């Protein structure tokens, strides 16, 4: 009989917080405020303020496991809450400020939130659901400089420097919470542990994945209420990177100004954002001096190949990743493996690979199933993606009856349809419910959308399944033309000539915009409803 002689050392965020100040005290955190001025402080200030917040929460009665909600943009105070709440033994519950107030209230009640930290500029939103939620303590962050009257003043609480008594924490203790932003159905709560966040940060930071280092300057544009800004704040603090927080101004010009001013070299967000950035750069290619080779991480929805090509022309590297609320979120990340390193980077094959969702992180396992059987890794056969790993949810918070999301042998069913190739690159071809099933064949709506987006006159496109008397379903393309451009159905159909005849849209409609969810995904359910009675000719 032999036992390991290694220490039992819990993987908690307390270590991340302390280390941030001890080793990287001079690293900067820059936040753009609502009036567009820049707020600057260092990791050392951040640490002192996070400890002060932890003490204040304890003084207000925070007990282990209490939920502390945030209704905030991306900035220094939100970052302080990110570490202070879990290190005080609480559970950080980031509320999605883009949801309908009734939905925010439902989520806050379902989660059992006791505390709320809210930006003063978001108080008008808060007032719309204040009565429906049951917060015992409201703390207001004075971002705009106006006097605080709706709750405790965040800055005054911190100035009190209430003593902080670090609680005993185990690595499996709950640390954070996020609700799914599903395109259909009720939002469901996922509770992250200290351990899952730490392991996710370690794995994503690796060179081939986010590749974050101490020398990087990182801007999470993805909101801190969308799956912990994909873990970037934690990962950045772990390596001591400079953080540049965009606050509420997320239009392309404001972002480009910030990237230039702070020389940002890594940023992350959903594809629609980067479309805007590309258009701004196309319009005024000389206006901004960006860091050469800047990395734009894209996730939350499939990355169109046209976007990668378009931003390559401006010296910006678009890198897709894949994830879900239930997977912390990052599970896949796209990098060029050594066996492909000699490929011509500008070849069509290379672009097709670069647009895939990526290869699995260490300790993140994938398989794709069709008709109950695992499909081969041939890059062609589609199946439902199932995943497992230490930062994948094993259940939802207080949601009896949701067990069908997990397979009998414990894998999480993602609801995404994917192919996996021999080299391990996963390509998402659809959400299960968005698949077009035409005459017994599966048609990938994402492939068609990406091909349409590559047409010079197309801004974006959504392809949906519409009932058809003969084929069961046929694809309908809903297209937004670029400003000032015009295009016909015939031209688009010809543009898709590389697709099999049955796989091309059976009709095209032109619209001014495609409805989107609070986290930037196309609302295909809404489109399907709008076009369900389409008369095929
Ligand atoms: P959320 O829980 O809001 O992060 O949404 C997760 C869903 O976003 C996934 O199940 C996918 O359908 C979609 N998604 C995220 N990343 C990608 C990607 N790289 N390609 C395609 N779909 C993606």
Coordinates of C-alpha atoms and ligand atoms in Angstrom, one line a residue:
X1 CA 0.0 0.0 0.0
X2 CA 1.4 3.4 -0.9
X3 CA -0.2 6.8 -0.8
X4 CA 0.7 10.0 -2.5
X5 CA 3.0 12.2 -0.5
X6 CA 1.8 15.4 -2.0
X7 CA 0.2 18.3 -0.1
X8 CA -3.5 18.9 0.0
X9 CA -3.7 22.4 -1.4
X10 CA -7.1 23.6 -2.3
X11 CA -7.5 25.4 -5.7
X12 CA -9.2 28.6 -4.6
X13 CA -9.5 32.1 -5.9
X14 CA -8.0 33.4 -2.7
X15 CA -4.6 32.4 -4.0
X16 CA -5.3 34.2 -7.3
X17 CA -6.2 37.4 -5.4
X18 CA -3.2 37.4 -3.1
X19 CA -0.8 36.4 -5.8
X20 CA -2.1 39.2 -8.1
X21 CA -0.9 41.9 -5.6
X22 CA 2.2 40.1 -4.3
X23 CA 3.7 39.4 -7.7
X24 CA 2.1 41.9 -10.1
X25 CA 1.3 44.9 -7.8
X26 CA 2.3 47.4 -10.5
X27 CA 0.2 45.8 -13.4
X28 CA -2.5 48.2 -14.4
X29 CA -6.3 48.1 -14.6
X30 CA -7.7 50.8 -16.9
X31 CA -11.5 51.3 -17.1
X32 CA -13.4 53.6 -19.4
X33 CA -16.2 55.2 -17.5
X34 CA -19.6 56.3 -18.8
X35 CA -18.3 59.8 -19.5
X36 CA -15.5 58.2 -21.5
X37 CA -12.8 59.3 -19.1
X38 CA -10.3 56.7 -18.0
X39 CA -10.1 55.3 -14.5
X40 CA -6.6 53.9 -13.7
X41 CA -5.4 51.8 -10.9
X42 CA -2.9 49.0 -10.2
X43 CA -3.3 45.5 -9.0
X44 CA -2.1 46.7 -5.6
X45 CA -5.0 49.1 -5.4
X46 CA -7.3 46.4 -6.7
X47 CA -6.2 44.0 -4.1
X48 CA -6.7 46.5 -1.2
X49 CA -10.1 47.5 -2.5
X50 CA -11.2 43.8 -3.0
X51 CA -10.2 43.0 0.5
X52 CA -12.1 46.1 1.7
X53 CA -15.2 45.0 -0.2
X54 CA -14.9 41.5 1.3
X55 CA -14.8 43.0 4.7
X56 CA -17.8 45.3 4.0
X57 CA -19.8 42.3 2.8
X58 CA -19.0 40.4 5.9
X59 CA -20.0 43.5 8.0
X60 CA -23.3 43.6 6.1
X61 CA -23.9 40.0 7.2
X62 CA -22.6 37.9 4.2
X63 CA -22.5 34.2 5.2
X64 CA -20.8 31.4 3.3
X65 CA -22.8 30.4 0.2
X66 CA -24.8 33.7 0.1
X67 CA -25.4 34.9 -3.4
X68 CA -24.2 38.4 -4.3
X69 CA -25.6 39.6 -7.6
X70 CA -23.9 42.2 -9.8
X71 CA -25.7 44.4 -12.4
X72 CA -22.6 46.1 -13.9
X73 CA -20.7 46.9 -17.0
X74 CA -17.0 45.8 -17.4
X75 CA -14.9 47.9 -15.1
X76 CA -12.7 48.0 -12.0
X77 CA -15.5 47.7 -9.4
X78 CA -16.9 44.7 -11.2
X79 CA -13.5 43.1 -11.1
X80 CA -13.2 43.8 -7.4
X81 CA -16.5 42.0 -6.9
X82 CA -15.3 39.1 -9.0
X83 CA -12.7 38.2 -6.4
X84 CA -14.0 39.8 -3.2
X85 CA -17.3 37.9 -3.3
X86 CA -15.9 34.3 -3.7
X87 CA -12.9 35.0 -1.4
X88 CA -15.4 36.1 1.3
X89 CA -17.2 32.8 0.8
X90 CA -20.1 34.2 -1.2
X91 CA -21.2 33.3 -4.7
X92 CA -20.8 35.9 -7.4
X93 CA -24.0 36.0 -9.5
X94 CA -23.6 38.2 -12.6
X95 CA -27.0 39.5 -13.9
X96 CA -27.4 40.0 -17.6
X97 CA -28.4 43.7 -17.9
X98 CA -29.7 43.1 -21.5
X99 CA -32.5 40.9 -20.4
X100 CA -36.1 42.0 -19.9
X101 CA -36.5 43.3 -16.3
X102 CA -39.1 40.5 -15.5
X103 CA -36.5 37.9 -16.6
X104 CA -33.8 39.5 -14.4
X105 CA -36.1 39.5 -11.5
X106 CA -37.0 35.8 -12.1
X107 CA -33.3 34.9 -12.2
X108 CA -32.4 36.8 -9.1
X109 CA -35.2 35.2 -7.2
X110 CA -34.5 31.7 -8.5
X111 CA -30.8 32.1 -7.5
X112 CA -31.8 33.4 -4.1
X113 CA -29.7 36.6 -4.3
X114 CA -29.4 38.4 -1.0
X115 CA -27.1 41.2 -2.1
X116 CA -26.9 43.4 -5.2
X117 CA -24.0 45.5 -6.4
X118 CA -25.3 47.9 -9.1
X119 CA -23.7 50.6 -11.3
X120 CA -25.4 54.0 -10.6
X121 CA -25.9 54.4 -14.4
X122 CA -28.0 51.1 -14.3
X123 CA -30.3 52.2 -11.5
X124 CA -33.1 53.1 -14.0
X125 CA -33.1 49.5 -15.1
X126 CA -32.9 48.2 -11.5
X127 CA -35.9 50.3 -10.6
X128 CA -37.9 48.3 -13.1
X129 CA -37.5 45.1 -11.3
X130 CA -36.6 46.2 -7.7
X131 CA -40.0 45.3 -6.3
X132 CA -40.1 41.9 -7.9
X133 CA -36.7 40.8 -6.6
X134 CA -35.9 40.3 -2.9
X135 CA -32.5 41.8 -2.3
X136 CA -31.7 42.6 1.4
X137 CA -28.8 44.9 0.6
X138 CA -28.2 47.1 -2.4
X139 CA -24.8 48.6 -2.9
X140 CA -24.4 51.3 -5.6
X141 CA -21.2 52.0 -7.5
X142 CA -20.9 55.8 -8.1
X143 CA -19.6 55.7 -11.7
X144 CA -21.1 59.0 -12.8
X145 CA -20.0 61.0 -9.8
X146 CA -23.6 61.7 -8.7
X147 CA -24.6 61.3 -5.0
X148 CA -25.9 57.8 -4.1
X149 CA -29.3 57.5 -2.5
X150 CA -30.7 54.2 -3.7
X151 CA -28.6 52.0 -1.4
X152 CA -25.2 51.9 0.3
X153 CA -22.5 53.9 -1.5
X154 CA -19.8 51.4 -2.7
X155 CA -17.0 53.9 -2.2
X156 CA -18.0 54.9 1.3
X157 CA -18.3 51.2 2.3
X158 CA -14.8 50.5 1.0
X159 CA -13.4 53.6 2.7
X160 CA -14.6 52.2 6.1
X161 CA -11.9 49.4 5.7
X162 CA -14.0 46.9 7.7
X163 CA -11.7 44.1 8.8
X164 CA -11.9 41.0 6.6
X165 CA -11.8 37.6 8.2
X166 CA -10.9 35.0 5.4
X167 CA -13.3 32.1 5.7
X168 CA -12.1 28.4 5.4
X169 CA -12.6 27.6 1.8
X170 CA -12.6 24.2 0.1
X171 CA -11.9 24.0 -3.6
X172 CA -15.3 22.6 -4.4
X173 CA -17.1 25.4 -2.6
X174 CA -19.4 27.5 -4.9
X175 CA -17.8 30.7 -6.2
X176 CA -19.8 32.0 -9.1
X177 CA -23.1 31.6 -10.9
X178 CA -24.5 32.4 -14.3
X179 CA -27.8 31.7 -16.0
X180 CA -27.9 30.3 -19.5
X181 CA -28.9 32.8 -22.1
X182 CA -30.8 30.1 -24.1
X183 CA -32.5 31.2 -27.3
X184 CA -35.6 29.2 -26.1
X185 CA -36.8 27.9 -22.7
X186 CA -36.3 29.3 -19.2
X187 CA -32.8 30.3 -18.2
X188 CA -31.1 27.7 -16.0
X189 CA -28.5 28.4 -13.3
X190 CA -24.9 27.0 -13.5
X191 CA -22.8 27.2 -10.3
X192 CA -19.1 27.3 -10.8
X193 CA -16.7 26.2 -8.0
X194 CA -13.3 27.7 -7.0
X195 CA -11.7 24.6 -8.5
X196 CA -13.6 24.8 -11.8
X197 CA -12.7 28.5 -12.2
X198 CA -9.0 27.9 -11.3
X199 CA -8.6 24.9 -13.7
X200 CA -10.4 26.7 -16.5
X201 CA -8.1 29.7 -16.0
X202 CA -5.0 27.5 -16.0
X203 CA -6.0 25.6 -19.1
X204 CA -7.2 28.6 -21.2
X205 CA -4.0 30.5 -20.3
X206 CA -1.9 27.9 -22.1
X207 CA 0.1 29.2 -25.1
X208 CA -1.9 27.4 -27.7
X209 CA -5.2 28.5 -26.3
X210 CA -5.8 32.0 -25.1
X211 CA -2.1 32.2 -24.7
X212 CA -2.3 34.9 -22.1
X213 CA 0.9 36.2 -20.5
X214 CA 2.1 38.9 -18.2
X215 CA 3.1 41.1 -21.1
X216 CA -0.3 41.1 -22.7
X217 CA -2.8 44.0 -22.6
X218 CA -6.3 42.5 -22.5
X219 CA -9.7 43.9 -23.2
X220 CA -12.7 41.7 -22.5
X221 CA -15.5 43.2 -24.6
X222 CA -17.6 40.2 -23.9
X223 CA -19.6 41.4 -20.9
X224 CA -18.6 40.2 -17.5
X225 CA -22.2 39.0 -17.1
X226 CA -21.8 36.6 -20.1
X227 CA -20.2 33.5 -18.6
X228 CA -17.6 35.4 -16.6
X229 CA -16.4 37.3 -19.7
X230 CA -15.2 33.9 -20.8
X231 CA -13.0 33.6 -17.7
X232 CA -10.7 36.4 -19.0
X233 CA -10.7 38.5 -15.9
X234 CA -9.6 35.5 -13.8
X235 CA -7.0 34.4 -16.3
X236 CA -5.6 37.9 -16.7
X237 CA -5.3 38.3 -13.0
X238 CA -3.5 34.9 -12.7
X239 CA -0.8 35.9 -15.2
X240 CA -0.7 39.6 -14.2
X241 CA -1.7 41.0 -17.6
X242 CA -2.7 44.6 -18.0
X243 CA -6.5 44.8 -18.1
X244 CA -8.4 47.4 -20.1
X245 CA -12.1 47.5 -19.4
X246 CA -14.4 49.1 -22.0
X247 CA -17.3 50.1 -19.7
X248 CA -20.6 50.8 -21.5
X249 CA -19.3 52.2 -24.8
X250 CA -19.1 49.2 -27.1
X251 CA -19.4 50.7 -30.6
X252 CA -16.6 50.0 -33.1
X253 CA -15.1 53.5 -33.1
X254 CA -15.1 53.7 -29.2
X255 CA -13.4 50.3 -29.0
X256 CA -10.8 51.1 -31.7
X257 CA -10.0 54.4 -29.9
X258 CA -9.5 52.4 -26.7
X259 CA -7.4 49.7 -28.3
X260 CA -5.1 52.3 -29.8
X261 CA -4.8 54.5 -26.7
X262 CA -3.9 51.6 -24.4
X263 CA -2.1 49.4 -27.1
X264 CA -4.4 46.5 -26.5
X265 CA -3.1 43.2 -28.1
X266 CA -5.8 40.7 -27.0
X267 CA -9.5 41.2 -27.0
X268 CA -12.6 39.0 -27.0
X269 CA -16.2 39.2 -28.1
X270 CA -19.0 37.9 -30.3
X271 CA -18.8 38.0 -34.1
X272 CA -21.2 40.9 -34.6
X273 CA -18.8 43.2 -32.7
X274 CA -15.9 42.3 -35.0
X275 CA -18.1 42.9 -38.1
X276 CA -18.5 46.4 -36.9
X277 CA -14.7 46.7 -36.3
X278 CA -14.0 45.4 -39.7
X279 CA -16.4 47.9 -41.4
X280 CA -14.8 50.8 -39.5
X281 CA -11.3 49.7 -40.5
X282 CA -12.4 49.2 -44.1
X283 CA -13.8 52.7 -44.1
X284 CA -10.8 54.3 -42.5
X285 CA -7.8 51.9 -42.7
X286 CA -5.3 54.6 -41.7
X287 CA -7.1 56.0 -38.7
X288 CA -6.0 53.7 -35.9
X289 CA -2.5 52.5 -35.0
X290 CA -3.3 49.0 -33.6
X291 CA -0.8 46.6 -32.2
X292 CA 0.4 44.6 -35.2
X293 CA -0.9 41.0 -35.0
X294 CA -3.5 41.9 -32.4
X295 CA -5.6 38.9 -31.4
X296 CA -9.4 39.1 -31.5
X297 CA -11.0 36.1 -29.9
X298 CA -14.4 35.3 -31.1
X299 CA -17.0 33.0 -29.5
X300 CA -20.6 32.8 -28.6
X301 CA -21.6 32.0 -32.2
X302 CA -19.9 30.5 -35.3
X303 CA -17.1 32.6 -36.7
X304 CA -17.7 33.4 -40.4
X305 CA -14.6 32.7 -42.5
X306 CA -15.2 36.1 -44.3
X307 CA -14.5 37.8 -40.9
X308 CA -11.2 36.1 -40.5
X309 CA -10.2 37.1 -44.1
X310 CA -11.5 40.6 -43.7
X311 CA -9.6 41.3 -40.5
X312 CA -6.4 39.6 -41.8
X313 CA -6.3 42.4 -44.3
X314 CA -5.9 44.8 -41.4
X315 CA -3.2 42.8 -39.6
X316 CA -5.7 41.6 -37.0
X317 CA -5.8 37.9 -36.2
X318 CA -9.3 36.5 -35.5
X319 CA -9.2 33.4 -33.4
X320 CA -12.4 31.3 -32.8
X321 CA -13.2 29.4 -29.6
X322 CA -16.3 27.6 -28.5
X323 CA -18.1 27.4 -25.2
X324 CA -21.3 27.5 -23.3
X325 CA -22.5 28.8 -19.9
X326 CA -22.4 25.1 -18.8
X327 CA -18.8 24.8 -19.8
X328 CA -17.3 27.8 -17.9
X329 CA -17.3 28.5 -21.0
X330 CA -14.2 27.6 -23.0
X331 CA -13.9 24.1 -24.2
X332 CA -12.4 24.4 -27.7
X333 CA -9.9 26.9 -29.1
X334 CA -8.6 27.2 -32.6
X335 CA -4.8 27.1 -33.1
X336 CA -2.6 25.8 -35.9
X337 CA -1.1 22.5 -34.9
X338 CA 2.5 21.7 -35.8
X339 CA 1.5 19.2 -38.5
X340 CA -0.2 22.1 -40.4
X341 CA 2.4 24.7 -39.6
X342 CA 3.8 24.6 -43.1
X343 CA 0.4 25.1 -44.8
X344 CA 0.0 28.3 -46.8
X345 CA -1.8 30.5 -44.3
X346 CA -3.7 32.2 -47.1
X347 CA -5.0 29.0 -48.7
X348 CA -8.7 28.2 -48.7
X349 CA -8.0 25.0 -46.7
X350 CA -6.2 27.0 -44.1
X351 CA -9.0 29.6 -43.8
X352 CA -11.6 26.8 -43.6
X353 CA -9.6 25.3 -40.7
X354 CA -9.1 28.6 -39.0
X355 CA -12.9 29.2 -39.0
X356 CA -13.6 25.9 -37.1
X357 CA -14.5 26.1 -33.4
X358 CA -11.1 24.5 -32.5
X359 CA -9.6 21.6 -30.7
X360 CA -10.4 20.6 -27.1
X361 CA -8.5 22.0 -24.1
X362 CA -6.6 19.6 -21.9
X363 CA -9.1 17.8 -19.5
X364 CA -11.9 18.7 -21.8
X365 CA -13.2 15.7 -23.7
X366 CA -15.5 15.6 -26.7
X367 CA -17.5 13.1 -28.8
X368 CA -20.2 13.5 -31.3
X369 CA -23.2 11.1 -31.4
X370 CA -25.7 10.2 -34.0
X371 CA -28.5 7.6 -33.5
X372 CA -26.9 6.8 -30.1
X373 CA -23.5 5.9 -31.6
X374 CA -20.3 7.9 -31.7
X375 CA -19.5 9.2 -35.2
X376 CA -16.0 8.8 -36.6
X377 CA -13.5 11.7 -36.5
X378 CA -13.6 12.2 -40.2
X379 CA -14.5 15.9 -40.5
X380 CA -17.6 15.0 -42.3
X381 CA -20.1 13.0 -40.3
X382 CA -22.3 15.1 -38.1
X383 CA -23.5 14.3 -34.6
X384 CA -24.5 16.0 -31.4
X385 CA -21.5 17.2 -29.5
X386 CA -21.2 15.8 -26.0
X387 CA -18.5 17.0 -23.6
X388 CA -17.1 16.3 -20.1
X389 CA -14.4 17.7 -17.9
X390 CA -13.7 19.4 -14.5
X391 CA -15.3 22.7 -15.6
X392 CA -18.4 21.2 -17.2
X393 CA -21.7 21.4 -15.2
X394 CA -23.0 18.1 -13.9
X395 CA -26.4 19.6 -13.1
X396 CA -28.4 22.9 -13.0
X397 CA -29.1 24.8 -9.8
X398 CA -32.5 23.9 -8.4
X399 CA -33.9 22.6 -11.6
X400 CA -35.5 19.2 -11.1
X401 CA -36.3 17.3 -14.3
X402 CA -33.4 18.7 -16.3
X403 CA -31.4 15.5 -16.2
X404 CA -32.0 14.6 -19.8
X405 CA -29.3 17.2 -20.7
X406 CA -26.8 14.5 -19.5
X407 CA -26.2 11.1 -21.0
X408 CA -26.5 8.0 -19.0
X409 CA -22.7 7.8 -18.8
X410 CA -22.4 11.3 -17.5
X411 CA -21.5 13.4 -20.6
X412 CA -23.2 16.8 -21.1
X413 CA -25.3 17.1 -24.2
X414 CA -24.5 20.4 -25.8
X415 CA -27.4 20.6 -28.3
X416 CA -24.8 21.6 -30.9
X417 CA -24.3 19.6 -34.0
X418 CA -20.7 19.1 -35.0
X419 CA -18.2 17.3 -37.1
X420 CA -14.8 16.4 -35.7
X421 CA -11.8 15.8 -38.1
X422 CA -8.9 13.4 -37.7
X423 CA -6.7 16.1 -36.2
X424 CA -9.4 16.9 -33.5
X425 CA -10.7 20.1 -34.9
X426 CA -14.4 20.5 -34.1
X427 CA -16.7 22.3 -36.4
X428 CA -20.1 23.4 -35.2
X429 CA -22.6 23.0 -38.0
X430 CA -25.8 23.9 -36.1
X431 CA -27.8 24.0 -33.0
X432 CA -30.0 20.8 -33.0
X433 CA -33.1 22.8 -33.2
X434 CA -31.8 25.0 -36.0
X435 CA -30.9 22.1 -38.3
X436 CA -32.7 21.9 -41.6
X437 CA -33.9 18.4 -42.4
X438 CA -34.7 18.3 -46.1
X439 CA -35.8 15.0 -47.7
X440 CA -34.0 13.0 -45.0
X441 CA -30.7 15.0 -45.4
X442 CA -29.2 17.3 -42.8
X443 CA -28.3 20.7 -44.1
X444 CA -26.0 22.9 -42.1
X445 CA -27.4 26.4 -41.7
X446 CA -24.1 27.8 -40.4
X447 CA -22.3 26.7 -43.6
X448 CA -24.8 28.5 -45.8
X449 CA -24.8 31.6 -43.6
X450 CA -21.0 31.8 -43.7
X451 CA -21.0 31.4 -47.5
X452 CA -23.6 34.1 -47.9
X453 CA -21.7 36.4 -45.6
X454 CA -18.7 36.0 -47.9
X455 CA -20.7 37.7 -50.8
X456 CA -19.5 41.3 -51.1
X457 CA -23.0 42.8 -50.9
X458 CA -24.1 40.8 -47.9
X459 CA -23.9 42.1 -44.4
X460 CA -25.2 39.0 -42.7
X461 CA -27.6 36.1 -43.2
X462 CA -29.6 33.6 -41.2
X463 CA -30.7 30.4 -42.7
X464 CA -33.8 28.7 -41.2
X465 CA -35.9 25.6 -41.7
X466 CA -39.3 26.3 -43.1
X467 CA -42.0 23.6 -43.4
X468 CA -42.3 22.2 -46.9
X469 CA -45.1 20.0 -48.2
X470 CA -42.8 17.7 -50.2
X471 CA -39.4 17.8 -48.4
X472 CA -40.5 18.2 -44.8
X473 CA -38.3 21.3 -44.5
X474 CA -36.4 23.5 -46.9
X475 CA -33.8 26.2 -46.1
X476 CA -34.9 29.8 -46.3
X477 CA -32.2 32.5 -46.3
X478 CA -33.0 35.7 -44.5
X479 CA -30.4 38.3 -45.8
X480 CA -29.3 41.7 -44.7
X481 CA -27.6 43.6 -47.5
X482 CA -24.6 45.9 -46.8
X483 CA -25.5 49.6 -46.6
X484 CA -25.8 51.0 -50.1
X485 CA -25.5 47.6 -51.8
X486 CA -28.2 45.7 -53.6
X487 CA -28.2 42.1 -54.5
X488 CA -30.7 39.6 -56.0
X489 CA -31.8 36.1 -55.1
X490 CA -30.4 34.9 -58.4
X491 CA -27.0 36.3 -57.7
X492 CA -26.9 34.8 -54.2
X493 CA -28.0 31.4 -55.5
X494 CA -25.3 31.5 -58.1
X495 CA -22.8 32.5 -55.4
X496 CA -23.7 29.2 -53.6
X497 CA -23.0 27.0 -56.6
X498 CA -20.4 25.0 -54.7
X499 CA -23.2 23.5 -52.5
X500 CA -25.3 20.5 -53.6
X501 CA -28.5 21.6 -55.3
X502 CA -30.7 20.3 -52.4
X503 CA -28.5 22.1 -49.8
X504 CA -29.0 25.5 -51.3
X505 CA -31.7 27.8 -49.9
X506 CA -35.0 27.4 -51.7
X507 CA -35.8 31.1 -51.3
X508 CA -34.2 34.3 -50.2
X509 CA -35.8 37.2 -48.3
X510 CA -34.2 40.6 -47.7
X511 CA -34.6 42.3 -44.3
X512 CA -33.2 45.4 -42.6
X513 CA -31.9 43.4 -39.6
X514 CA -31.8 40.0 -37.9
X515 CA -33.2 39.9 -34.4
X516 CA -30.6 39.0 -31.7
X517 CA -30.5 37.7 -28.2
X518 CA -29.0 39.5 -25.2
X519 CA -25.7 37.8 -25.8
X520 CA -25.6 38.4 -29.6
X521 CA -26.9 35.2 -31.0
X522 CA -29.4 35.2 -33.9
X523 CA -32.9 34.6 -32.7
X524 CA -33.7 31.9 -35.2
X525 CA -36.8 30.8 -33.3
X526 CA -38.3 34.2 -33.9
X527 CA -37.4 34.0 -37.6
X528 CA -38.9 30.5 -37.9
X529 CA -42.1 31.9 -36.3
X530 CA -42.2 34.8 -38.7
X531 CA -41.8 32.7 -41.8
X532 CA -43.6 29.5 -40.8
X533 CA -46.4 30.1 -43.3
X534 CA -44.0 30.8 -46.2
X535 CA -45.6 29.9 -49.5
X536 CA -43.1 28.0 -51.6
X537 CA -43.6 28.6 -55.3
Ligands
LIG1 P1 -24.0 30.5 -24.1 O1 -24.3 29.6 -23.1 O2 -24.8 31.8 -24.1 O3 -22.5 30.9 -24.1 O4 -24.3 29.8 -25.5 C1 -23.6 28.7 -25.9 C2 -23.9 28.4 -27.4 O5 -23.3 29.3 -28.2 C3 -23.3 27.1 -27.8 O6 -24.1 25.9 -27.5 C4 -23.3 27.3 -29.4 O7 -24.5 27.0 -30.0 C5 -23.0 28.7 -29.5 N1 -21.6 28.9 -29.8 C6 -20.6 29.3 -28.9 N2 -19.4 29.4 -29.5 C7 -19.6 28.9 -30.8 C8 -18.8 28.7 -31.9 N3 -17.5 29.0 -31.9 N4 -19.3 28.2 -33.1 C9 -20.7 28.0 -33.1 N5 -21.5 28.2 -32.1 C10 -21.0 28.6 -30.9

